[in-house]
Amino acid sequence: MNNIVAIVGRPNVGKSTLFNRLTQSHQAIVDEEEGTTRDRQYSKVEWCGQIFSIIDTGGWVLNSDDIFEEEINKQVQIAIEEADIILFLVDVIHGTTDLDQQIAALLRREKKLVILVSNKADNYKLYAQSAEFYALGLGDPYNVSAINGSGTGELLDYLISNFTKKVDNKPEITIPAIAIVGKPNVGKSSLINALTNEERNIVTNIAGTTRDSIYTLYDKFGLKFYLVDTAGICKKKKVEENSEYYSIIRAIRSIESSDICILLIDATQCIMAQDINIFSIIQKNEKGLIIVVNKWDLIQNKNPKTIYTFENAIRQRTAPFTDVPIIFSSAQTKKRIYKILQVAKEVYDIRQIKIPTSQLNRILLPIIAKTPPPINKGKVVRIKYVTQLTNTIIPSFVFFCNLPKWIKTPYKRFLENQMRKNWKLTGTPINIFMREK
Ligand SMILES: Nc1nc2c(ncn2[C@@H]2O[C@H](COP(=O)(O)OP(=O)(O)OP(=O)(O)O)[C@@H](O)[C@H]2O)c(=O)[nH]1
Ligand SMILES: Nc1nc2c(ncn2[C@@H]2O[C@H](COP(=O)(O)OP(=O)(O)OP(=O)(O)O)[C@@H](O)[C@H]2O)c(=O)[nH]1
């Protein structure tokens, strides 16, 4: 499981600029494709071989200039509880404000590691000014300029040198670990209860260190699986219950610790921005995915078109990742809840698919011959053969060709779609790599 880093600070100190700087120029690992829209809230970063998740608290409020101090304080509190390291951003051009002092006071009270970042230090003259931040009582300020990038490499070095070693405590790798995630009130607890009620077969309940995930083993309906839960949840108070930021930061840990995510959406609301946020975290973590439309019992006058309309709406919003099972169920009436587990197991098995090289080439080469990569600036790209990589977490395929760099995202998508048409890869992301040969 990865470390989680949260960026906090008052509006306008440059949180989103720093987030973009850290995630874009230093290779956000999953977003490397050109043309993918990046959301500012969550990303995975790789620095010197270490992968971590980074969250920008500011991303959760639309017009953050107007947000109340109370809201900022709440977010800082959640970050303190849930993140591993906090980057506290201040603005060296503007200097210390009352709100900075309030946030610092909150941060000083806790034991969590806080890195004080003095942003907008675009030149040496400004570096000297950052001395005023010592008064915040959080140690040395780190001078960075999110805009021109200076200091950010050192900041990342320091950040990763402070990571705690995370031991993945999932006991057996051959059993699927399933996380049930979704926005507040969609029915996550109800589904877990429906699946596990009167359950007498709980074999183990392995709790890791405080912030790690808990894996509970179930042996039910002929299926063995772990349900992933996050430690430290129960002490949450009412105030935080409806905060999207809170539900997201909680979801991140469960998602990272699982193989398969069951994303619950509410039938009475269909698919909304908050659902899409969680969906994209699942995608970025390359997990198996099943979308469950819960509370299906509340939809009146269902006819064959109803499901079709729902499915369409979901696939439109989640494009281009549309090869995902969608199940309509009710945690309350228990309709189709076992189907969810069956499909989860199917997706888990699909992730282990091994396609023989001969089969890949027999099917894909004629397709490629018929629709070759487009000629780009006079360069003709020839794909010679394709093979699957072994020992990968998700199915990963290498296409050998003369000019790998000239194969762009649309053609890779075309190849992926062809693979999905010819092999059942539903519910799992796949990797397509181009290599020179
Ligand atoms: N000079 C300078 N300006 C910066 C730097 N980083 C950010 N800014 C500017 O500061 C302003 C605020 O930046 P944002 O990244 O939107 O700040 P934020 O903290 O995310 O703000 P909220 O969305 O309101 O929470 C923008 O005009 C940025 O261009 C920097 O390193 N140097
Ligand atoms: N009609 C109907 N109501 C449901 C169903 N599933 C859950 N509910 C109701 O929806 C409400 C929220 O359910 P929870 O299981 O607490 O939702 P949750 O996602 O765990 O909520 P948070 O803990 O806030 O994240 C409760 O009142 C449930 O009784 C369903 O399938 N049908």
Coordinates of C-alpha atoms and ligand atoms in Angstrom, one line a residue:
M1 CA 0.0 0.0 0.0
N2 CA 1.2 3.5 -0.8
N3 CA 1.8 6.5 1.3
I4 CA -0.8 9.2 1.1
V5 CA 0.4 12.8 1.0
A6 CA -2.1 15.7 1.5
I7 CA -1.6 19.3 0.4
V8 CA -3.3 21.7 2.8
G9 CA -3.3 25.5 3.0
R10 CA -5.6 28.5 2.7
P11 CA -7.0 29.5 -0.7
N12 CA -4.6 30.9 -3.3
V13 CA -1.3 29.8 -1.9
G14 CA -0.7 27.7 -4.9
K15 CA -2.0 24.3 -3.9
S16 CA -3.3 23.3 -7.2
T17 CA -0.2 24.7 -9.0
L18 CA 2.0 22.6 -6.8
F19 CA -0.2 19.6 -7.2
N20 CA 0.1 19.9 -11.0
R21 CA 3.8 20.5 -10.8
L22 CA 4.4 17.4 -8.7
T23 CA 2.1 15.2 -10.7
Q24 CA 2.7 16.4 -14.2
S25 CA 6.3 17.2 -14.7
H26 CA 7.4 14.4 -12.5
Q27 CA 5.4 11.7 -14.4
A28 CA 2.1 11.0 -12.9
I29 CA 2.4 7.3 -13.6
V30 CA -1.0 6.5 -14.8
D31 CA -1.7 9.7 -16.6
E32 CA 1.2 9.6 -19.0
E33 CA -1.0 9.5 -22.1
E34 CA -1.5 12.8 -23.8
G35 CA -5.0 14.1 -24.0
T36 CA -6.3 12.6 -20.7
T37 CA -7.9 15.1 -18.5
R38 CA -6.3 15.4 -15.2
D39 CA -8.3 16.2 -12.2
R40 CA -6.6 18.3 -9.6
Q41 CA -7.7 16.3 -6.6
Y42 CA -5.9 13.0 -6.7
S43 CA -3.0 11.5 -8.5
K44 CA -0.2 9.0 -8.2
V45 CA 3.3 10.1 -8.3
E46 CA 6.5 8.2 -8.9
W47 CA 9.8 9.7 -7.6
C48 CA 13.0 7.7 -7.5
G49 CA 11.1 4.5 -7.7
Q50 CA 8.7 5.3 -4.9
I51 CA 5.1 5.6 -5.7
F52 CA 2.7 7.6 -3.6
S53 CA -0.7 9.1 -3.7
I54 CA -1.2 12.9 -3.5
I55 CA -4.4 14.7 -2.7
D56 CA -5.1 18.4 -3.0
T57 CA -7.6 19.4 -0.4
G58 CA -8.5 22.6 -2.4
G59 CA -9.7 20.5 -5.2
W60 CA -12.8 19.5 -3.3
V61 CA -14.4 22.9 -3.1
L62 CA -15.5 24.6 -6.3
N63 CA -15.0 28.2 -5.5
S64 CA -12.4 28.0 -2.8
D65 CA -12.0 31.8 -2.5
D66 CA -15.4 31.8 -0.8
I67 CA -15.0 28.8 1.5
F68 CA -15.3 29.3 5.1
E69 CA -12.5 28.9 7.5
E70 CA -14.5 26.2 9.2
E71 CA -14.5 24.2 6.0
I72 CA -10.7 24.5 5.7
N73 CA -10.2 23.5 9.3
K74 CA -12.3 20.5 8.7
Q75 CA -10.3 19.4 5.7
V76 CA -7.0 20.0 7.6
Q77 CA -8.4 17.8 10.4
I78 CA -9.3 15.0 8.0
A79 CA -5.9 15.2 6.4
I80 CA -4.3 15.0 9.8
E81 CA -6.2 11.8 10.5
E82 CA -6.0 10.1 7.2
A83 CA -2.9 11.1 5.4
D84 CA 0.6 9.9 6.1
I85 CA 2.4 13.2 5.4
I86 CA 1.0 16.7 5.2
L87 CA 2.4 19.4 2.9
F88 CA 1.4 22.7 4.5
L89 CA 1.6 25.4 1.9
V90 CA 2.1 29.1 2.6
D91 CA 2.7 32.0 0.3
V92 CA 6.0 33.8 0.7
I93 CA 4.9 36.8 -1.5
H94 CA 1.9 37.4 0.6
G95 CA 3.4 36.4 4.0
T96 CA 1.7 34.9 7.0
T97 CA -2.1 35.5 7.4
D98 CA -4.4 34.7 10.3
L99 CA -5.7 31.7 8.6
D100 CA -2.2 30.4 8.1
Q101 CA -1.7 30.7 11.8
Q102 CA -4.9 28.9 12.6
I103 CA -4.0 26.0 10.3
A104 CA -0.5 25.9 11.8
A105 CA -2.1 25.7 15.3
L106 CA -4.2 22.7 14.3
L107 CA -1.2 21.0 12.7
R108 CA 1.1 21.6 15.7
R109 CA -1.3 19.8 18.0
E110 CA -0.9 16.5 16.2
K111 CA 2.0 14.1 15.8
K112 CA 1.6 13.8 12.0
L113 CA 4.6 14.7 10.0
V114 CA 4.1 18.2 8.5
I115 CA 6.4 19.7 5.9
L116 CA 6.1 23.5 5.8
V117 CA 6.3 24.6 2.2
S118 CA 7.0 28.2 1.4
N119 CA 5.6 28.6 -2.1
K120 CA 6.1 31.3 -4.7
A121 CA 9.8 31.6 -3.8
D122 CA 10.5 32.3 -7.4
N123 CA 13.9 33.9 -6.7
Y124 CA 16.6 34.2 -4.1
K125 CA 15.3 37.5 -2.7
L126 CA 12.1 35.7 -1.8
Y127 CA 14.0 32.8 -0.2
A128 CA 15.2 35.1 2.5
Q129 CA 11.6 36.3 3.2
S130 CA 10.5 32.8 4.1
A131 CA 12.3 33.1 7.5
E132 CA 9.1 34.6 8.8
F133 CA 7.5 31.2 8.6
Y134 CA 9.6 29.9 11.4
A135 CA 7.2 31.6 13.6
L136 CA 4.5 29.1 12.6
G137 CA 6.4 26.6 14.8
L138 CA 6.6 23.8 12.2
G139 CA 10.3 23.8 11.6
D140 CA 12.2 24.8 8.5
P141 CA 10.2 26.1 5.6
Y142 CA 11.0 24.5 2.2
N143 CA 11.3 27.1 -0.5
V144 CA 9.7 26.1 -3.7
S145 CA 8.2 27.8 -6.7
A146 CA 5.3 25.7 -8.0
I147 CA 5.3 27.9 -11.1
N148 CA 8.9 27.5 -12.2
G149 CA 9.5 24.2 -10.5
S150 CA 12.5 25.3 -8.4
G151 CA 12.9 23.5 -5.1
T152 CA 10.3 20.8 -6.0
G153 CA 12.9 18.1 -6.7
E154 CA 14.4 18.7 -3.2
L155 CA 11.0 18.7 -1.7
L156 CA 10.2 15.3 -3.3
D157 CA 13.5 13.9 -2.1
Y158 CA 12.7 15.0 1.4
L159 CA 9.2 13.7 1.1
I160 CA 10.1 10.2 0.1
S161 CA 12.9 10.0 2.7
N162 CA 10.2 10.4 5.3
F163 CA 7.9 7.7 4.1
T164 CA 7.1 4.9 6.5
K165 CA 7.5 1.4 5.1
K166 CA 4.2 0.0 4.3
V167 CA 3.8 -3.7 4.6
D168 CA 0.9 -5.1 2.6
N169 CA -0.8 -7.3 5.1
K170 CA -3.0 -9.1 2.7
P171 CA -2.4 -12.6 3.8
E172 CA -2.9 -14.8 0.7
I173 CA -2.4 -13.4 -2.8
T174 CA -4.6 -16.1 -4.4
I175 CA -7.8 -14.9 -2.9
P176 CA -9.5 -11.7 -4.3
A177 CA -9.5 -8.7 -2.0
I178 CA -12.7 -6.8 -2.6
A179 CA -13.4 -3.2 -1.6
I180 CA -16.9 -1.8 -1.6
V181 CA -16.7 2.0 -2.3
G182 CA -19.0 4.8 -3.1
K183 CA -20.1 8.2 -2.1
P184 CA -21.9 8.7 1.3
N185 CA -25.2 7.0 1.7
V186 CA -25.2 4.8 -1.4
G187 CA -25.6 1.7 0.7
K188 CA -22.0 0.4 1.3
S189 CA -22.7 -0.7 4.9
S190 CA -26.0 -2.2 3.9
L191 CA -24.4 -4.2 1.1
I192 CA -21.6 -5.4 3.4
N193 CA -24.2 -6.4 6.0
A194 CA -26.4 -8.1 3.4
L195 CA -23.4 -10.1 2.2
T196 CA -22.1 -11.0 5.6
N197 CA -25.1 -11.2 7.9
E198 CA -25.4 -14.2 10.1
E199 CA -22.0 -15.0 8.8
R200 CA -20.4 -17.7 11.0
N201 CA -17.5 -18.5 8.8
I202 CA -15.2 -15.5 9.4
V203 CA -11.9 -17.2 9.6
T204 CA -9.5 -14.3 10.3
N205 CA -9.7 -10.7 11.1
I206 CA -6.3 -9.3 10.5
A207 CA -5.7 -5.8 11.5
G208 CA -2.6 -4.1 10.4
T209 CA -1.0 -1.0 12.0
T210 CA -3.4 1.9 12.7
R211 CA -3.8 3.2 9.2
D212 CA -3.6 0.0 7.2
S213 CA -6.4 -1.9 5.8
I214 CA -8.2 -4.7 7.4
Y215 CA -8.9 -7.8 5.4
T216 CA -11.7 -10.0 6.6
L217 CA -11.8 -13.4 5.0
Y218 CA -15.2 -14.9 3.9
D219 CA -15.9 -18.3 2.6
K220 CA -19.3 -18.1 1.2
F221 CA -21.4 -19.2 -1.7
G222 CA -18.5 -21.3 -2.9
L223 CA -16.3 -18.3 -3.0
K224 CA -13.4 -17.2 -0.9
F225 CA -12.7 -13.5 -0.7
Y226 CA -11.4 -10.8 1.5
L227 CA -13.5 -7.7 2.2
V228 CA -11.2 -4.7 2.6
D229 CA -12.0 -2.2 5.2
T230 CA -10.0 0.7 6.5
A231 CA -8.9 1.0 10.1
G232 CA -9.7 4.0 12.1
I233 CA -13.0 4.7 10.5
C234 CA -15.4 4.1 13.4
K235 CA -14.2 7.0 15.5
K236 CA -15.4 9.5 12.9
K237 CA -17.8 12.1 14.1
K238 CA -21.0 13.4 12.5
V239 CA -19.4 16.6 11.2
E240 CA -17.2 14.7 8.7
E241 CA -19.8 12.3 7.5
N242 CA -20.9 14.2 4.5
S243 CA -17.6 15.7 3.4
E244 CA -16.7 14.4 0.0
Y245 CA -13.1 14.9 0.8
Y246 CA -13.5 12.6 3.8
S247 CA -15.2 9.9 1.8
I248 CA -12.6 10.1 -0.9
I249 CA -9.6 9.9 1.3
R250 CA -11.2 6.9 3.0
A251 CA -11.9 5.3 -0.4
I252 CA -8.3 5.7 -1.5
R253 CA -6.9 3.4 1.1
S254 CA -9.5 0.7 0.5
I255 CA -9.0 1.0 -3.3
E256 CA -5.2 0.7 -3.0
S257 CA -5.5 -2.3 -0.8
S258 CA -7.9 -4.3 -3.0
D259 CA -7.8 -6.2 -6.3
I260 CA -11.4 -5.6 -7.2
C261 CA -13.5 -2.5 -6.4
I262 CA -17.3 -2.6 -6.3
L263 CA -18.3 1.0 -7.0
L264 CA -21.8 1.6 -5.7
I265 CA -24.0 4.2 -7.2
D266 CA -27.4 5.2 -6.2
A267 CA -30.2 4.2 -8.6
T268 CA -32.3 7.2 -7.5
Q269 CA -29.5 9.6 -8.5
C270 CA -27.8 7.7 -11.3
I271 CA -24.2 8.6 -11.9
M272 CA -22.8 11.9 -10.6
A273 CA -19.6 13.8 -10.4
Q274 CA -18.7 12.3 -7.0
D275 CA -19.1 8.8 -8.4
I276 CA -16.9 9.7 -11.3
N277 CA -14.2 10.9 -8.9
I278 CA -14.1 7.6 -7.2
F279 CA -14.3 5.8 -10.5
S280 CA -11.2 7.6 -11.7
I281 CA -9.2 6.8 -8.6
I282 CA -10.0 3.1 -9.3
Q283 CA -8.8 3.5 -12.9
K284 CA -5.6 5.2 -11.8
N285 CA -4.9 2.4 -9.5
E286 CA -5.6 -0.2 -12.2
K287 CA -8.0 -2.2 -10.1
G288 CA -10.7 -4.5 -11.3
L289 CA -14.0 -2.8 -11.3
I290 CA -17.7 -3.6 -11.1
I291 CA -20.3 -0.9 -11.1
V292 CA -23.3 -1.7 -8.9
V293 CA -26.5 0.3 -9.2
N294 CA -27.9 -0.1 -5.7
K295 CA -31.4 0.7 -4.4
W296 CA -32.8 -0.7 -7.6
D297 CA -35.9 -1.5 -5.6
L298 CA -36.7 2.2 -5.4
I299 CA -37.1 2.6 -9.2
Q300 CA -40.8 2.5 -10.1
N301 CA -42.4 1.1 -13.2
K302 CA -39.3 -0.6 -14.5
N303 CA -39.4 -1.9 -18.1
P304 CA -36.8 -3.4 -20.3
K305 CA -35.7 0.0 -21.4
T306 CA -35.0 1.2 -17.9
I307 CA -31.8 -0.8 -17.6
Y308 CA -30.7 0.1 -21.0
T309 CA -31.1 3.8 -20.2
F310 CA -29.1 3.5 -17.0
E311 CA -26.4 1.5 -18.6
N312 CA -26.1 4.1 -21.4
A313 CA -25.8 7.0 -19.0
I314 CA -23.1 5.2 -17.0
R315 CA -21.1 4.2 -20.1
Q316 CA -21.3 7.7 -21.5
R317 CA -19.9 9.2 -18.3
T318 CA -17.2 6.7 -17.9
A319 CA -16.0 6.6 -21.5
P320 CA -13.5 5.5 -22.7
F321 CA -13.4 2.9 -19.9
T322 CA -16.7 1.3 -20.8
D323 CA -15.9 -2.4 -20.7
V324 CA -17.1 -2.7 -17.1
P325 CA -19.8 -5.0 -15.7
I326 CA -22.9 -3.2 -14.4
I327 CA -25.2 -4.9 -12.0
F328 CA -28.5 -3.6 -10.8
S329 CA -29.2 -4.7 -7.2
S330 CA -30.7 -3.9 -3.9
A331 CA -28.9 -4.3 -0.6
Q332 CA -32.2 -4.1 1.1
T333 CA -34.1 -6.8 -0.8
K334 CA -30.9 -8.7 -1.4
K335 CA -31.7 -8.9 -5.1
R336 CA -28.7 -9.9 -7.1
I337 CA -26.2 -9.3 -4.3
Y338 CA -24.6 -12.8 -4.8
K339 CA -24.3 -12.0 -8.5
I340 CA -22.0 -9.1 -7.4
L341 CA -19.6 -11.5 -5.8
Q342 CA -19.7 -14.0 -8.7
V343 CA -18.9 -11.2 -11.1
A344 CA -16.1 -10.0 -8.8
K345 CA -14.6 -13.4 -8.9
E346 CA -14.9 -13.5 -12.7
V347 CA -13.1 -10.1 -13.0
Y348 CA -10.4 -11.4 -10.6
D349 CA -9.9 -14.4 -12.9
I350 CA -9.9 -12.3 -16.0
R351 CA -7.0 -10.3 -14.5
Q352 CA -4.9 -13.5 -14.5
I353 CA -5.7 -14.3 -18.2
K354 CA -2.8 -15.7 -20.2
I355 CA -3.2 -15.5 -23.9
P356 CA -0.8 -17.6 -25.9
T357 CA 1.5 -15.6 -28.2
S358 CA 0.4 -17.6 -31.2
Q359 CA -3.2 -16.8 -30.6
L360 CA -2.5 -13.1 -30.1
N361 CA -0.6 -12.9 -33.4
R362 CA -3.1 -15.0 -35.4
I363 CA -6.0 -12.8 -34.4
L364 CA -4.3 -9.3 -34.1
L365 CA -1.9 -9.2 -37.0
P366 CA -4.6 -9.5 -39.7
I367 CA -6.6 -6.7 -38.0
I368 CA -3.4 -4.6 -37.9
A369 CA -2.7 -5.3 -41.6
K370 CA -6.2 -4.2 -42.4
T371 CA -6.1 -1.0 -40.3
P372 CA -2.4 -0.1 -39.8
P373 CA -1.2 2.8 -37.7
P374 CA -1.7 6.0 -39.6
I375 CA 1.2 7.4 -41.5
N376 CA 2.5 10.3 -39.5
K377 CA 4.8 12.9 -41.1
G378 CA 5.8 10.4 -43.7
K379 CA 6.7 7.7 -41.1
V380 CA 5.4 4.3 -41.7
V381 CA 5.0 2.3 -38.5
R382 CA 5.1 -1.5 -38.9
I383 CA 3.9 -3.7 -36.1
K384 CA 5.7 -7.0 -36.3
Y385 CA 4.3 -9.1 -33.5
V386 CA 2.7 -9.0 -30.1
T387 CA 3.2 -10.9 -26.9
Q388 CA 1.9 -10.9 -23.4
L389 CA 4.2 -10.0 -20.5
T390 CA 4.4 -12.4 -17.6
N391 CA 4.2 -11.6 -13.9
T392 CA 2.2 -8.4 -14.3
I393 CA -0.7 -7.3 -12.0
I394 CA -3.0 -6.5 -14.9
P395 CA -2.9 -8.1 -18.4
S396 CA -0.1 -6.4 -20.3
F397 CA 0.9 -6.7 -23.9
V398 CA 3.9 -5.6 -25.9
F399 CA 3.6 -4.7 -29.6
F400 CA 7.0 -4.9 -31.3
C401 CA 7.4 -2.4 -34.1
N402 CA 10.0 -0.3 -35.9
L403 CA 9.0 3.2 -34.6
P404 CA 7.2 2.8 -31.2
K405 CA 7.1 6.5 -30.4
W406 CA 5.0 7.2 -33.5
I407 CA 2.1 5.1 -32.2
K408 CA -0.2 7.5 -30.5
T409 CA -3.1 7.1 -28.0
P410 CA -5.9 6.8 -30.5
Y411 CA -4.3 3.8 -32.2
K412 CA -3.5 2.2 -28.9
R413 CA -7.1 2.6 -28.0
F414 CA -8.1 1.0 -31.3
L415 CA -5.8 -2.0 -30.4
E416 CA -7.3 -2.2 -26.9
N417 CA -10.8 -2.2 -28.3
Q418 CA -9.9 -5.0 -30.7
M419 CA -8.4 -7.0 -27.9
R420 CA -11.6 -6.5 -25.8
K421 CA -13.7 -7.6 -28.8
N422 CA -11.7 -10.8 -29.2
W423 CA -11.0 -11.8 -25.6
K424 CA -13.1 -11.3 -22.5
L425 CA -11.3 -8.6 -20.6
T426 CA -14.3 -7.1 -18.9
G427 CA -13.8 -5.2 -15.7
T428 CA -10.0 -5.0 -15.8
P429 CA -7.7 -2.3 -17.3
I430 CA -5.0 -3.6 -19.6
N431 CA -1.6 -2.2 -20.5
I432 CA -0.5 -1.8 -24.1
F433 CA 3.2 -1.1 -24.6
M434 CA 5.1 -0.4 -27.8
R435 CA 8.7 -1.6 -28.1
E436 CA 11.3 -1.2 -30.8
K437 CA 12.3 -4.3 -32.8
Ligands
LIG1 N1 4.7 33.8 -8.4 C1 4.1 32.6 -8.2 N2 2.8 32.5 -8.3 C2 2.3 31.3 -8.0 C3 3.1 30.2 -7.7 N3 2.3 29.1 -7.5 C4 1.0 29.5 -7.7 N4 1.0 30.8 -8.0 C5 -0.2 31.6 -8.4 O1 -1.0 31.8 -7.2 C6 -2.4 31.8 -7.6 C7 -3.2 30.7 -6.8 O2 -2.7 29.4 -7.2 P1 -3.6 28.1 -7.1 O3 -2.7 27.0 -7.4 O4 -4.8 28.2 -7.8 O5 -3.9 28.2 -5.5 P2 -4.7 27.2 -4.6 O6 -4.1 27.2 -3.3 O7 -4.9 25.9 -5.2 O8 -6.0 28.0 -4.5 P3 -7.5 27.5 -4.2 O9 -8.0 26.8 -5.4 O10 -8.2 28.8 -4.0 O11 -7.5 26.7 -3.0 C8 -2.4 31.6 -9.1 O12 -2.5 32.8 -9.7 C9 -1.0 31.0 -9.4 O13 -0.6 31.3 -10.7 C10 4.5 30.4 -7.6 O14 5.3 29.5 -7.4 N5 5.0 31.6 -7.9
LIG2 N1 -34.5 1.2 -0.6 C1 -33.2 0.9 -0.4 N2 -32.5 1.5 0.5 C2 -31.2 1.2 0.7 C3 -30.6 0.2 0.0 N3 -29.3 0.1 0.4 C4 -29.2 1.0 1.4 N4 -30.3 1.7 1.6 C5 -30.6 2.8 2.6 O1 -29.7 3.9 2.3 C6 -29.3 4.5 3.5 C7 -27.8 4.5 3.5 O2 -27.3 3.2 3.6 P1 -25.8 2.9 4.2 O3 -25.6 1.4 4.0 O4 -25.7 3.4 5.5 O5 -24.9 3.7 3.2 P2 -23.3 3.9 3.2 O6 -22.9 4.0 1.8 O7 -22.7 2.9 4.1 O8 -23.3 5.3 3.9 P3 -22.0 6.1 4.6 O9 -21.6 5.3 5.8 O10 -22.6 7.4 4.9 O11 -21.0 6.2 3.6 C8 -29.9 3.7 4.6 O12 -31.0 4.3 5.0 C9 -30.2 2.3 4.0 O13 -31.3 1.7 4.6 C10 -31.4 -0.4 -1.1 O14 -30.9 -1.3 -1.8 N5 -32.6 -0.1 -1.2

